[in-house]
Coordinates of C-alpha atoms (C1' of nucleotides) in Angstrom, one line a residue:
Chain A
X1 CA 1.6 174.4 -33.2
X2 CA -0.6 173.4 -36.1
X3 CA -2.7 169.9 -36.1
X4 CA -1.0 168.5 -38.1
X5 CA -0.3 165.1 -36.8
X6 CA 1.7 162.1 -38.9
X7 CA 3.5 159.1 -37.8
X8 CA 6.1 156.8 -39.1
X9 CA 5.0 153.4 -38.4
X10 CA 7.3 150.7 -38.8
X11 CA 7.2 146.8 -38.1
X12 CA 10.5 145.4 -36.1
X13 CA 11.0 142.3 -38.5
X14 CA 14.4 144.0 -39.4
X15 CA 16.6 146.6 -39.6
X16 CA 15.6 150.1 -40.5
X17 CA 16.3 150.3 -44.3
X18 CA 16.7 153.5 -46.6
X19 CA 13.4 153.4 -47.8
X20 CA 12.3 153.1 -44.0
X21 CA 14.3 156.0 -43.1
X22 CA 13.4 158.3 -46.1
X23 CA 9.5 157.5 -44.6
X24 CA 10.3 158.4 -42.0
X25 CA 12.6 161.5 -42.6
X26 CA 10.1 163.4 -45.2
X27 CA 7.4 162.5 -41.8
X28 CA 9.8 163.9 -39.5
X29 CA 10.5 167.2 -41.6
X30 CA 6.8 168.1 -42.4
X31 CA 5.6 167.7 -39.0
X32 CA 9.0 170.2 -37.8
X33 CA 7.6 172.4 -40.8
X34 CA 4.4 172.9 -39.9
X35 CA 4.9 172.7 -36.0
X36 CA 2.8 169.1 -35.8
X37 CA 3.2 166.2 -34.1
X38 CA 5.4 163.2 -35.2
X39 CA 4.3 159.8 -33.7
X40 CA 6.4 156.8 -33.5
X41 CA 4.0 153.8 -33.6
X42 CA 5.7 150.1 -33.6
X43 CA 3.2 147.7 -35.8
X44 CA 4.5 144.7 -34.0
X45 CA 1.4 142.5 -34.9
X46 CA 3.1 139.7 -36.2
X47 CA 4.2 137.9 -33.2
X48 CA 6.1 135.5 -35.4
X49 CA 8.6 138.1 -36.8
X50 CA 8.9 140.7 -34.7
X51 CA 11.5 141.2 -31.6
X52 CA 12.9 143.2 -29.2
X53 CA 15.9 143.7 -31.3
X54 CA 14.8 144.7 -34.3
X55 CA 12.7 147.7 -32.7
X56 CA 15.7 148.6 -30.5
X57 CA 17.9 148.6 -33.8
X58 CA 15.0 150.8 -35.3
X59 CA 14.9 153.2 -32.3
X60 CA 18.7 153.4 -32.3
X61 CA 18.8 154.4 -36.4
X62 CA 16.3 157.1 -35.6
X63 CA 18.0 158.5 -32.7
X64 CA 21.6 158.8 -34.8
X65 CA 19.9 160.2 -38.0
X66 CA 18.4 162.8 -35.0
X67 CA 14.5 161.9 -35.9
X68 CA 13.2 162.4 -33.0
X69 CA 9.4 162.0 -32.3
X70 CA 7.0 163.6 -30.3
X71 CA 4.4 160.9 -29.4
X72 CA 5.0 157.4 -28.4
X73 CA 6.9 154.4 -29.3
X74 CA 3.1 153.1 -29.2
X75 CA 3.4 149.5 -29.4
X76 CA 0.1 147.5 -31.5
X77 CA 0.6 144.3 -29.6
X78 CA 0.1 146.3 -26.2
X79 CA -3.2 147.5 -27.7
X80 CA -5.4 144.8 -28.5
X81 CA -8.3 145.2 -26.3
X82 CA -9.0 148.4 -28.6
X83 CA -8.6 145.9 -31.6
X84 CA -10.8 143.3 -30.2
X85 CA -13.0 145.8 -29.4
X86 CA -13.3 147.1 -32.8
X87 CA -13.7 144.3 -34.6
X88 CA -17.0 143.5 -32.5
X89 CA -18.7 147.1 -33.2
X90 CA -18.0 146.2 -37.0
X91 CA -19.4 142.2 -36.3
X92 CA -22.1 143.9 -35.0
X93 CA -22.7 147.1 -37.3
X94 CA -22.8 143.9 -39.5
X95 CA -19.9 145.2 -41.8
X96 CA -17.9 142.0 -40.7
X97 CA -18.6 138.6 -40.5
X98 CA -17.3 135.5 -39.9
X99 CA -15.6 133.3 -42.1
X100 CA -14.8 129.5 -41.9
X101 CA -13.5 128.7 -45.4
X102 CA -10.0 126.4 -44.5
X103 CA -6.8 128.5 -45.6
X104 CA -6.0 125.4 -48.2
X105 CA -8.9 125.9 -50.4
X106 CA -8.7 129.5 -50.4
X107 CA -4.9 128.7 -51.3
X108 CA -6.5 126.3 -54.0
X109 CA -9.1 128.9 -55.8
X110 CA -6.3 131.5 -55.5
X111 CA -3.9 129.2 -57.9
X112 CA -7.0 128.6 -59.6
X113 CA -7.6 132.0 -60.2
X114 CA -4.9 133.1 -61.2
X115 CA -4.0 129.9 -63.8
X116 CA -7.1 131.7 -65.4
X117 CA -5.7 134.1 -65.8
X118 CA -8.2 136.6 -63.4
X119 CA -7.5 138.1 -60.3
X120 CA -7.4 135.8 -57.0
X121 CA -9.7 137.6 -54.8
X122 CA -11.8 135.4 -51.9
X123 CA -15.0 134.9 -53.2
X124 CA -17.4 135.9 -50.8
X125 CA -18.7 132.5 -49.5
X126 CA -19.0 133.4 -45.9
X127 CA -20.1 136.8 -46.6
X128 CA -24.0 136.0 -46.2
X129 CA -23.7 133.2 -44.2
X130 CA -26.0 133.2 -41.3
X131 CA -24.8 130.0 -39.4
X132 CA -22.2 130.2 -36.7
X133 CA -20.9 126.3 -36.5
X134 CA -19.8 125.4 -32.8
X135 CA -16.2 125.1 -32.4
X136 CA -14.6 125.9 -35.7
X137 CA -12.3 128.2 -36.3
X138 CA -12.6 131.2 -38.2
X139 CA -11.5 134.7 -39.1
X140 CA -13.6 137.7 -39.6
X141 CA -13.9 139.7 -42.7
X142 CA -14.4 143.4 -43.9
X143 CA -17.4 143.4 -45.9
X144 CA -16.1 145.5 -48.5
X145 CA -18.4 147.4 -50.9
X146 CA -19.2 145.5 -53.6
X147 CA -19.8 148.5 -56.4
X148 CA -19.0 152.1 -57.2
X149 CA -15.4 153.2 -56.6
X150 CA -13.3 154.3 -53.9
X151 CA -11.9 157.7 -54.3
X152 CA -8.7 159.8 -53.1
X153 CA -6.9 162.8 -53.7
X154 CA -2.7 161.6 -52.7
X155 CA -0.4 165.0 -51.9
X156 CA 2.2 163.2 -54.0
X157 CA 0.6 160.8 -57.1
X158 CA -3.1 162.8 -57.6
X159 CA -5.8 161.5 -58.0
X160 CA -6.6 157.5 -57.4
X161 CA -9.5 155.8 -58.1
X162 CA -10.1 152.1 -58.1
X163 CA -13.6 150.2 -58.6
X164 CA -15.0 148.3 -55.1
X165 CA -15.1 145.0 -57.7
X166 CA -11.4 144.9 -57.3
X167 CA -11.6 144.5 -53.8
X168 CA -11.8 141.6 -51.6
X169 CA -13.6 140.7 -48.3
X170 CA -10.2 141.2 -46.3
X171 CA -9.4 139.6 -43.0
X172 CA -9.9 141.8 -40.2
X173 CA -9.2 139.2 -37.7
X174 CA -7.1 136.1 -37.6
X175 CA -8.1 132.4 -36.5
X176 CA -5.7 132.6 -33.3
X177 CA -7.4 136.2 -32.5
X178 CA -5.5 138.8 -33.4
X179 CA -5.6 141.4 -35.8
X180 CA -4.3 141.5 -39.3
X181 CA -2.5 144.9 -40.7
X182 CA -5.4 146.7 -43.1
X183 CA -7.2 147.0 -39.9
X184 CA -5.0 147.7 -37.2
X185 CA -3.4 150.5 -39.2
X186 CA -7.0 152.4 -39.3
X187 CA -8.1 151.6 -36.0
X188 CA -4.8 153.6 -34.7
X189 CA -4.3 156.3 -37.3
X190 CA -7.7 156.9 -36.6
X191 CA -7.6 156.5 -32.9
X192 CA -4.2 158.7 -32.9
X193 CA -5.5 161.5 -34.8
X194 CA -3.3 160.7 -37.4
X195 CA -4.5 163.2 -40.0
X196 CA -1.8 163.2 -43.0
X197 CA 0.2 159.3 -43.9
X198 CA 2.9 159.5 -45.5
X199 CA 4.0 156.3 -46.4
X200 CA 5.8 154.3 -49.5
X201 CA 3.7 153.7 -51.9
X202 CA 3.8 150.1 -51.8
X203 CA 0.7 150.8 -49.9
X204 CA -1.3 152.5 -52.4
X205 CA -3.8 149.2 -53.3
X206 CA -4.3 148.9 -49.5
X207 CA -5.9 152.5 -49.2
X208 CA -8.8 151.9 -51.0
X209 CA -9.1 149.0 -48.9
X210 CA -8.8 151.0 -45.8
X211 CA -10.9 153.9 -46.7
X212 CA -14.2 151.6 -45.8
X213 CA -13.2 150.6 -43.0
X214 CA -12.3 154.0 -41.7
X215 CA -16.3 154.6 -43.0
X216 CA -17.1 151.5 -41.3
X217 CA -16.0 152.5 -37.8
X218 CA -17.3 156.1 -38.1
X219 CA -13.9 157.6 -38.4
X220 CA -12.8 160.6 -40.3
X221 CA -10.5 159.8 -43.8
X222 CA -7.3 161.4 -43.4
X223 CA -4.6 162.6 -45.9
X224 CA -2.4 160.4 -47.5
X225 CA 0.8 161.0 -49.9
X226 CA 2.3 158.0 -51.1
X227 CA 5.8 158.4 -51.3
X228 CA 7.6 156.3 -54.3
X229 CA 9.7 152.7 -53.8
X230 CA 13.5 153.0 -54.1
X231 CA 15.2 150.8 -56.3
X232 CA 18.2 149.3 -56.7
X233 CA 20.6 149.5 -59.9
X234 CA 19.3 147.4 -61.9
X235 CA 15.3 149.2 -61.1
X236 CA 14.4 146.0 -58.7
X237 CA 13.3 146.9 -55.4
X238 CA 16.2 147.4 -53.1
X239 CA 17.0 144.8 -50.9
X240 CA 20.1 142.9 -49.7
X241 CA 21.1 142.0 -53.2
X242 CA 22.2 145.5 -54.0
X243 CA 24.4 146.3 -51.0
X244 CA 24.2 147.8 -47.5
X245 CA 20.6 148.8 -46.9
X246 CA 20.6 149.5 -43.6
X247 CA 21.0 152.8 -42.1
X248 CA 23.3 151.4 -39.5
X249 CA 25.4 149.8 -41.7
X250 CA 26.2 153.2 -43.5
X251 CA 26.8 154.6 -39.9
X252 CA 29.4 151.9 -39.3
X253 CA 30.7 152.4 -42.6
X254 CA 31.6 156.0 -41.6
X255 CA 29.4 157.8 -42.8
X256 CA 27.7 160.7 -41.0
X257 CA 23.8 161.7 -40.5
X258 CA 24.0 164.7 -42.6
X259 CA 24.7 163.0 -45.6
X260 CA 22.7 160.2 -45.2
X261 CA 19.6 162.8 -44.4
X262 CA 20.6 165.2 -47.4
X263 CA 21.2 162.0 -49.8
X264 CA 17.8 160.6 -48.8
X265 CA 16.0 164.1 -49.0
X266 CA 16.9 164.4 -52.4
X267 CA 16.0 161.1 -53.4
X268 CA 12.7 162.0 -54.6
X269 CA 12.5 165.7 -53.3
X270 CA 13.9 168.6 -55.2
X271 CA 14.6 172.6 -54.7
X272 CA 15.7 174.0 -57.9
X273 CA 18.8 172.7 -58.0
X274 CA 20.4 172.9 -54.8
X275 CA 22.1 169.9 -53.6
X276 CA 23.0 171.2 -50.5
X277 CA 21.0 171.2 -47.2
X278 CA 21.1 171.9 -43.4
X279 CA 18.2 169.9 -41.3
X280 CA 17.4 173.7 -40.7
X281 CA 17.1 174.7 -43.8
X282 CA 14.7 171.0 -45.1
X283 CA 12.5 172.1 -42.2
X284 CA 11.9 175.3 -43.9
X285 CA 12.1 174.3 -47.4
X286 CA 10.5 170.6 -47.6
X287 CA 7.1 170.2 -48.4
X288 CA 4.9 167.2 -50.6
X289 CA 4.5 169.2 -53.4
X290 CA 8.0 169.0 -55.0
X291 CA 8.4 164.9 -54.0
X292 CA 8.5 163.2 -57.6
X293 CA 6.0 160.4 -58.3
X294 CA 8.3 158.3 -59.7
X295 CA 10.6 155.5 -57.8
X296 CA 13.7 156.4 -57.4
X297 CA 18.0 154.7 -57.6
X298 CA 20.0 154.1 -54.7
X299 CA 23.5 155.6 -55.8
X300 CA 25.6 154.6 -53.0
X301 CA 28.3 157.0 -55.0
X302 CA 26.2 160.2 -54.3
X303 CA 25.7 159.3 -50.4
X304 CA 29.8 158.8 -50.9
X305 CA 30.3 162.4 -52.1
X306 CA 27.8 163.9 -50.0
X307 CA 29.8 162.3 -47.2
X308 CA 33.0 163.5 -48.4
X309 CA 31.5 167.3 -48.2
X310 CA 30.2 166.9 -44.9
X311 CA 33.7 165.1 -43.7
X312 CA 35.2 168.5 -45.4
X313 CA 33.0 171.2 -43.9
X314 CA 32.4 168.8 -40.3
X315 CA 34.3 170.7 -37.3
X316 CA 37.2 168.7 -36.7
X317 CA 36.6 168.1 -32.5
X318 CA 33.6 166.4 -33.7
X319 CA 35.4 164.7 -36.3
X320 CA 38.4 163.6 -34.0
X321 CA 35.6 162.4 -31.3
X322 CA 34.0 160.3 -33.9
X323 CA 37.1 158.7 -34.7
X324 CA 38.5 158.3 -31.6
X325 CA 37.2 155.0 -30.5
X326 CA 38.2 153.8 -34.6
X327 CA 41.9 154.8 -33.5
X328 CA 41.1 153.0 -30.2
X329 CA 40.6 149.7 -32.1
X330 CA 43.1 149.7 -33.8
X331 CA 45.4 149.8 -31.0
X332 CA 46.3 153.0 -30.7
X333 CA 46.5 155.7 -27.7
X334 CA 45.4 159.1 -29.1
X335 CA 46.9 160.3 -26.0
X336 CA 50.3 159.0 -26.6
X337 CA 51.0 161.6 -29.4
X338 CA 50.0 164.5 -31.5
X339 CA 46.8 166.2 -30.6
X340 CA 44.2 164.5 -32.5
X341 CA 42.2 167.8 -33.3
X342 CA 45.5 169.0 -35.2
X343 CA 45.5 165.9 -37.2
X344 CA 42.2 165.6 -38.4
X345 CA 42.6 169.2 -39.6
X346 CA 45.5 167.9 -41.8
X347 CA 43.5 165.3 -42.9
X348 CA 39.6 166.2 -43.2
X349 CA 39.7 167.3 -46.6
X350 CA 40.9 164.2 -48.3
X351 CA 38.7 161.4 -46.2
X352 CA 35.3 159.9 -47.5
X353 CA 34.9 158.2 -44.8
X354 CA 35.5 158.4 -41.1
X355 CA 36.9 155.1 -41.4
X356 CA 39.0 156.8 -44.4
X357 CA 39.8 159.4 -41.6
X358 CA 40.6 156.9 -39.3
X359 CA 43.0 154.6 -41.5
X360 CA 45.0 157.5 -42.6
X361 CA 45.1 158.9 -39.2
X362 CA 47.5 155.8 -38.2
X363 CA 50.8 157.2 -39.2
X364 CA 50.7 160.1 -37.1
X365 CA 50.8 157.9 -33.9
X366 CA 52.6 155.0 -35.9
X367 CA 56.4 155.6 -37.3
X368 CA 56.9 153.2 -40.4
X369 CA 56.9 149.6 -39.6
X370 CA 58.2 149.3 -42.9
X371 CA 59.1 151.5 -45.9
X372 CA 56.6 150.9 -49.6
X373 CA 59.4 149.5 -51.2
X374 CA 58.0 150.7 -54.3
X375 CA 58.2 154.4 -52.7
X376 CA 61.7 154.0 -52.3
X377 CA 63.1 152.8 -55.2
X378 CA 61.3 155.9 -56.4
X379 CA 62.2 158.6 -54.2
X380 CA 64.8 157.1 -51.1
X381 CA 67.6 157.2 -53.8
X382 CA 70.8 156.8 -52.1
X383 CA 71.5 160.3 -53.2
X384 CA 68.8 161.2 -50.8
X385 CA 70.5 160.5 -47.9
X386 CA 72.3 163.3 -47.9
X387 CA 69.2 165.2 -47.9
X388 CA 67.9 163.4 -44.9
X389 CA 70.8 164.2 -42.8
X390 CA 70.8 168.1 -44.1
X391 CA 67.2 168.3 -42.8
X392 CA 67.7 167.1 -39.5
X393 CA 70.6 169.7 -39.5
X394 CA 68.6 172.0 -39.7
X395 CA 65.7 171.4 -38.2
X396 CA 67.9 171.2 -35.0
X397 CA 68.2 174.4 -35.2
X398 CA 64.8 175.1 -34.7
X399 CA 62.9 175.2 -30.8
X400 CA 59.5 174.5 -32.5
X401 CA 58.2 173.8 -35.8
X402 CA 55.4 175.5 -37.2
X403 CA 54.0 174.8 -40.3
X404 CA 55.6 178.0 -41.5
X405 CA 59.3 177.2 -40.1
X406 CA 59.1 173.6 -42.2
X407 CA 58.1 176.0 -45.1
X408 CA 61.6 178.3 -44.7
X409 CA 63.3 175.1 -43.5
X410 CA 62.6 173.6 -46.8
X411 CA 64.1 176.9 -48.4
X412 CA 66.9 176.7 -47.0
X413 CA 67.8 173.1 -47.8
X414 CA 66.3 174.2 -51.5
X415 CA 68.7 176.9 -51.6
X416 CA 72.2 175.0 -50.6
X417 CA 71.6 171.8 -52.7
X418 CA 70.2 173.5 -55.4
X419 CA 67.5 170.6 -56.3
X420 CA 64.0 171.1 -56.5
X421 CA 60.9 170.7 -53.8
X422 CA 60.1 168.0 -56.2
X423 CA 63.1 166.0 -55.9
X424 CA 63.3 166.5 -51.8
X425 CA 59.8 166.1 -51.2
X426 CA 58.5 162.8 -51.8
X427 CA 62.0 161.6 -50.5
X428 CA 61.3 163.4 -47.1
X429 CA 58.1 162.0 -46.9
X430 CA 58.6 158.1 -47.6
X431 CA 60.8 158.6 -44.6
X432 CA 58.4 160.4 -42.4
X433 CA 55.5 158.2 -43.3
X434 CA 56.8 154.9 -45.1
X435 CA 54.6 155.7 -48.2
X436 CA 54.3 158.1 -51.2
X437 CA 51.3 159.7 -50.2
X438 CA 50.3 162.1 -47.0
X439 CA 49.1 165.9 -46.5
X440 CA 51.5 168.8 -47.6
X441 CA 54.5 167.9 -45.3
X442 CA 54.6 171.1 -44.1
X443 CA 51.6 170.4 -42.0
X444 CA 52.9 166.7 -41.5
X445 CA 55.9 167.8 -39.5
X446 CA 54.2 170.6 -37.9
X447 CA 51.6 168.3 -36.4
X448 CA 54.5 165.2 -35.7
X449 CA 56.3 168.0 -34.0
X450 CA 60.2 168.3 -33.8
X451 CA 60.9 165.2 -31.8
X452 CA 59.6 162.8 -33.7
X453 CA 60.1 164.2 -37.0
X454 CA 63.6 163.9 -36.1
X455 CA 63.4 160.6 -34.5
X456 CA 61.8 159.5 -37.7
X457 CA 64.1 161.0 -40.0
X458 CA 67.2 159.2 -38.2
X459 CA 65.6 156.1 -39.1
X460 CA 65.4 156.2 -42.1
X461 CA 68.7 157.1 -42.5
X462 CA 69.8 153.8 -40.1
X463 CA 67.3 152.0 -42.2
X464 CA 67.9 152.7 -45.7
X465 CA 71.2 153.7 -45.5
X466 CA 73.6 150.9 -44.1
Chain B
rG1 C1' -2.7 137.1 -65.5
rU2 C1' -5.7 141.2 -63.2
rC3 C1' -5.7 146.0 -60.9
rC4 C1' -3.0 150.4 -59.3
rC5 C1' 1.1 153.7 -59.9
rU6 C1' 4.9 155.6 -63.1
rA7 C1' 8.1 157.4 -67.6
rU8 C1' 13.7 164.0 -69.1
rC9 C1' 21.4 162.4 -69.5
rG10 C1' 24.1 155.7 -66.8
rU11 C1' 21.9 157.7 -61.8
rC12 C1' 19.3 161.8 -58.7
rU13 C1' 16.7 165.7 -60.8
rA14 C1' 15.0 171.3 -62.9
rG15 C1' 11.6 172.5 -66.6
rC16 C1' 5.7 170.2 -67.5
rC17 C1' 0.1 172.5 -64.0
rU18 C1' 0.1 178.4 -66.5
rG19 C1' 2.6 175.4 -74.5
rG20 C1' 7.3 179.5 -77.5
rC21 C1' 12.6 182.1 -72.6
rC22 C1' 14.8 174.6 -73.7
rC23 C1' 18.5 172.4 -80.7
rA24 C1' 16.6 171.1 -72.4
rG25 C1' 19.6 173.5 -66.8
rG26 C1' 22.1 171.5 -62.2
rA27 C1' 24.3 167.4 -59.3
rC28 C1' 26.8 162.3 -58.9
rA29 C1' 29.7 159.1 -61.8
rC30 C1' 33.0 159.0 -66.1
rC31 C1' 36.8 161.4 -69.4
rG32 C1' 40.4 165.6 -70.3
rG33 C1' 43.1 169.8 -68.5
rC34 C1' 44.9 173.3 -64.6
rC35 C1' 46.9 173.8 -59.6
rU36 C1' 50.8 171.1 -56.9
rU37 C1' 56.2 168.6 -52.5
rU38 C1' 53.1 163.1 -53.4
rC39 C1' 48.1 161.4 -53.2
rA40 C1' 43.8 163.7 -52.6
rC41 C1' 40.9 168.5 -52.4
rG42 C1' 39.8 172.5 -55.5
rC43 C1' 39.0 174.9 -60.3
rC44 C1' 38.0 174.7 -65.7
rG45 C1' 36.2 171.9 -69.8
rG46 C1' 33.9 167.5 -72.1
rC47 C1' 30.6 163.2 -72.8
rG48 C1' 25.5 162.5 -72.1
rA49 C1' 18.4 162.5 -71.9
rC50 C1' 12.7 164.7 -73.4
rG51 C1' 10.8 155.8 -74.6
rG52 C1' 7.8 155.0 -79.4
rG53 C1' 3.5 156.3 -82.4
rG54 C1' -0.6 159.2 -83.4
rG55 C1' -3.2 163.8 -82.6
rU56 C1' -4.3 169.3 -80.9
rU57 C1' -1.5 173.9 -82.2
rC58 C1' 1.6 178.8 -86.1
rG59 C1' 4.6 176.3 -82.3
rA60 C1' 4.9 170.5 -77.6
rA61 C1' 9.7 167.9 -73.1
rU62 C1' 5.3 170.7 -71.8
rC63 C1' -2.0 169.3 -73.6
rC64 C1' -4.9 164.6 -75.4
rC65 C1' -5.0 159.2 -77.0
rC66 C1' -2.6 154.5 -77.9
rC67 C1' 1.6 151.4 -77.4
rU68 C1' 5.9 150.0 -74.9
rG69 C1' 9.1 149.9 -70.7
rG70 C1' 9.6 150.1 -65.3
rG71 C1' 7.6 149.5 -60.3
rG72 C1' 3.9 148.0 -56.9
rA73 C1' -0.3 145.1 -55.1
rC74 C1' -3.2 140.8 -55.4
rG75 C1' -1.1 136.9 -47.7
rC76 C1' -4.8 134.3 -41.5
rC77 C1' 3.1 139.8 -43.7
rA78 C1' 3.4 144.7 -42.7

RNA sequence: GUCCCUAUCGUCUAGCCUGGCCCAGGACACCGGCCUUUCACGCCGGCGACGGGGGUUCGAAUCCCCCUGGGGACGCCA
């Protein structure tokens, strides 16, 4: 158990997104490396945006990609006595004050501002003002240092540096009461021992911000490592536009964890050049120093093939549980046929998808509704029937059919017609399956069993043949 | 606009700190071939990048400066 201590810290105004999810996966690894402690802290502060959903939907995505968290969920809006609390010691300390300027003018000088082409920063009015009018409302400010810089060393970008005229006097407290974000976020990293963050770096102007206030209240500066945006194809930041961006949605796309956790690892995090890796093996081999500094491309077709492997490699009970209630849907009773394990193992190799798994799981509990009428023009030629009709022949005289008796059955039938696997192949399967594509047939009618094979086989022939 | 961050194949990246091993390596995608009872899988091969300009140096993807591009922030959102 080192002290290390981090925290992933996100707001339930929505789902939980990739970039969300890679925060909170490179938090999650580090703390398993160095034997810290994760916290889970909601920032639920904005009343207006925030339910009970979202942070449900939130808890759910972190329990499926298996980031589980050692402190908490601590919820802010369950903690603002300590907020209050805080903001008084500063009011007092006098590195706060009170501020009555009317959110339209400061709207107005902002426009102004910025029409000149400057920076729209408040500008201080209320920051010396020694009167406290009766019964108007205001907010209280940070007073911010006014010159010299504000330093840090980020584990991921290096050195920052940013001069105290850049800042503002930010709100520390709102007109209604509560707290605003910069502060909050100190108060309880502070107040949680949080001593590394690790957050996007869409945050990086708000640490120099932060850093006073952390001085301010008395509090030790942590770590931080600002971890870089990801974008979308065309290098805007990723949002709605550009696809699924929620992790759920990936999950009910069929895809598993383990991709989605390797594809976001290696979003911005590199070993050599392995692509490859168990959650054992990131907790031993992820650290800050190899996470790029530069933002990063969704490719939704890398998270495909990274799927694809896992969907390969996956053991095929898990697999056929996964799938099980997809089969369900669609109407069908895994019980009422061949044993699900056997069919995945047909199948596993060519799906994407579980859904993929799923869809071309059908026809092992489904004879063809219908033939591709394409696939037999093709292959049914009215030659084949003949073929047909030899096969279930034989295959009668078979008890069971293994994988390897459809391979010698196939030799014999080879052998008296003289024609080639390719000829009775595709033939034999458009009338097994209705279509031109399925696993090596030797495997299909091993798993279909003799039964149905036969079952199917006849009609086909009553079918096609008339 | 101002400030901050950033810059190697279309994309993710290795290499950069500690210049020569790099006329730049891997992966996804794409293209071609092989395998084959179909479609996939798999295997083999191909295409493809150091943003530009100045320096420093015998030598620069690697060090320095400028430009440009990209992203982010500038909220009584987080």
């Amino acid at each position: 158990m080192s002290n290390l201590r981090v925290r992933f810290a996100p707001s339930p105004t929505g789902h939980l997104h990739i970039g969300g999810a890679r925060t909170a996966l490179f938090n999650f690894l580090l703390a398993r490396k160095e034997r810290g402690t994760f916290v889970l802290r909601i920032e639920d502060t904005d009343v207006e945006r925030s339910t009970q959903g979202y942070v449900d939907a939130i808890l759910d995505a972190m329990a499926w990609l298996g980031l589980d968290y050692d402190e908490g969920p601590f919820y802010q809006s369950r903690r603002s006595e300590l907020y209050k609390n805080k903001v008084k010691e500063l009011l007092v300390s006098g590195h706060a004050y009170r501020c009555y300027c009317r959110p339209e003018e400061l709207e107005a000088k902002r426009n102004a501002a910025i029409q000149k082409g400057g920076k729209p920063r408040y500008d201080g009015r209320c920051r010396d003002r020694s009167d406290q009018p009766e019964n108007s409302p205001y907010v209280v400010r940070f007073k911010t240092p006014r010159e010299g810089y504000t330093e840090f060393l980020d584990k991921i970008k290096g050195p920052i540096s940013v001069a105290n005229e850049e800042l503002d006097d930010l709100i520390i407290q709102r007109t209604d009461g509560t707290p605003t974000y910069n502060f909050v976020v100190v108060v309880d990293d502070a107040e949680m021992r949080i001593n590394l963050i690790i957050r996007g770096d869409d945050h990086i102007n708000n640490t120099p911000r932060q850093i006073p206030i952390y001085k301010a209240l008395g509090y030790q500066i942590p770590e931080f490592a600002h971890v870089p945006m990801i974008l979308g194809a065309d290098k805007k930041r990723l949002s709605k536009r550009h696809g699924a961006t929620s992790v759920m949605a990936y999950k009910e796309m069929g895809y598993l964890p383990e991709a989605m956790i390797n594809y976001l690892v290696r979003l911005g995090w590199s070993f050599g050049d392995q692509e490859i890796f168990s959650l054992e093996e990131l907790v031993d081999k992820f650290n800050l120093e190899n996470v790029g500094k530069s933002a990063g491309v969704f490719n939704p077709e890398k998270l495909l093939w990274l799927n694809e492997h896992y969907i390969k490699t996956a053991d095929t009970e898990r697999l056929a549980g996964l799938i099980t209630p997809l089969l369900t849907d669609k109407g069908i009773d895994v019980s009422k046929g061949p044993a699900l394990d056997a069919v995945v193992k047909t199948l596993q190799d060519r799906a994407k998808t579980l859904v993929d798994l799923a869809n071309s799981a059908t026809f092992y509990y489904q004879a063809p509704q219908n033939y591709d009428s394409n696939a037999v023009t093709k292959f049914l030629t009215e030659d084949k029937k003949a073929i047909l009709e030899l096969m279930i022949l034989q295959i009668n005289r078979f008890d069971v059919l293994t994988s390897h008796h459809v391979e010698q059955l196939f030799g014999h039938i080879i052998d008296e017609t003289g024609l080639k696997m390719g000829k009775i192949g595709p033939a034999v399967r458009v009338a097994l399956v209705g279509t031109a594509q399925s696993p090596s047939l030797y495997d299909v009618i091993a798993v279909l069993g003799k039964e149905e094979t036969l079952q199917r086989l006849q009609n086909a022939v009553d079918r096609l043949f008339s």
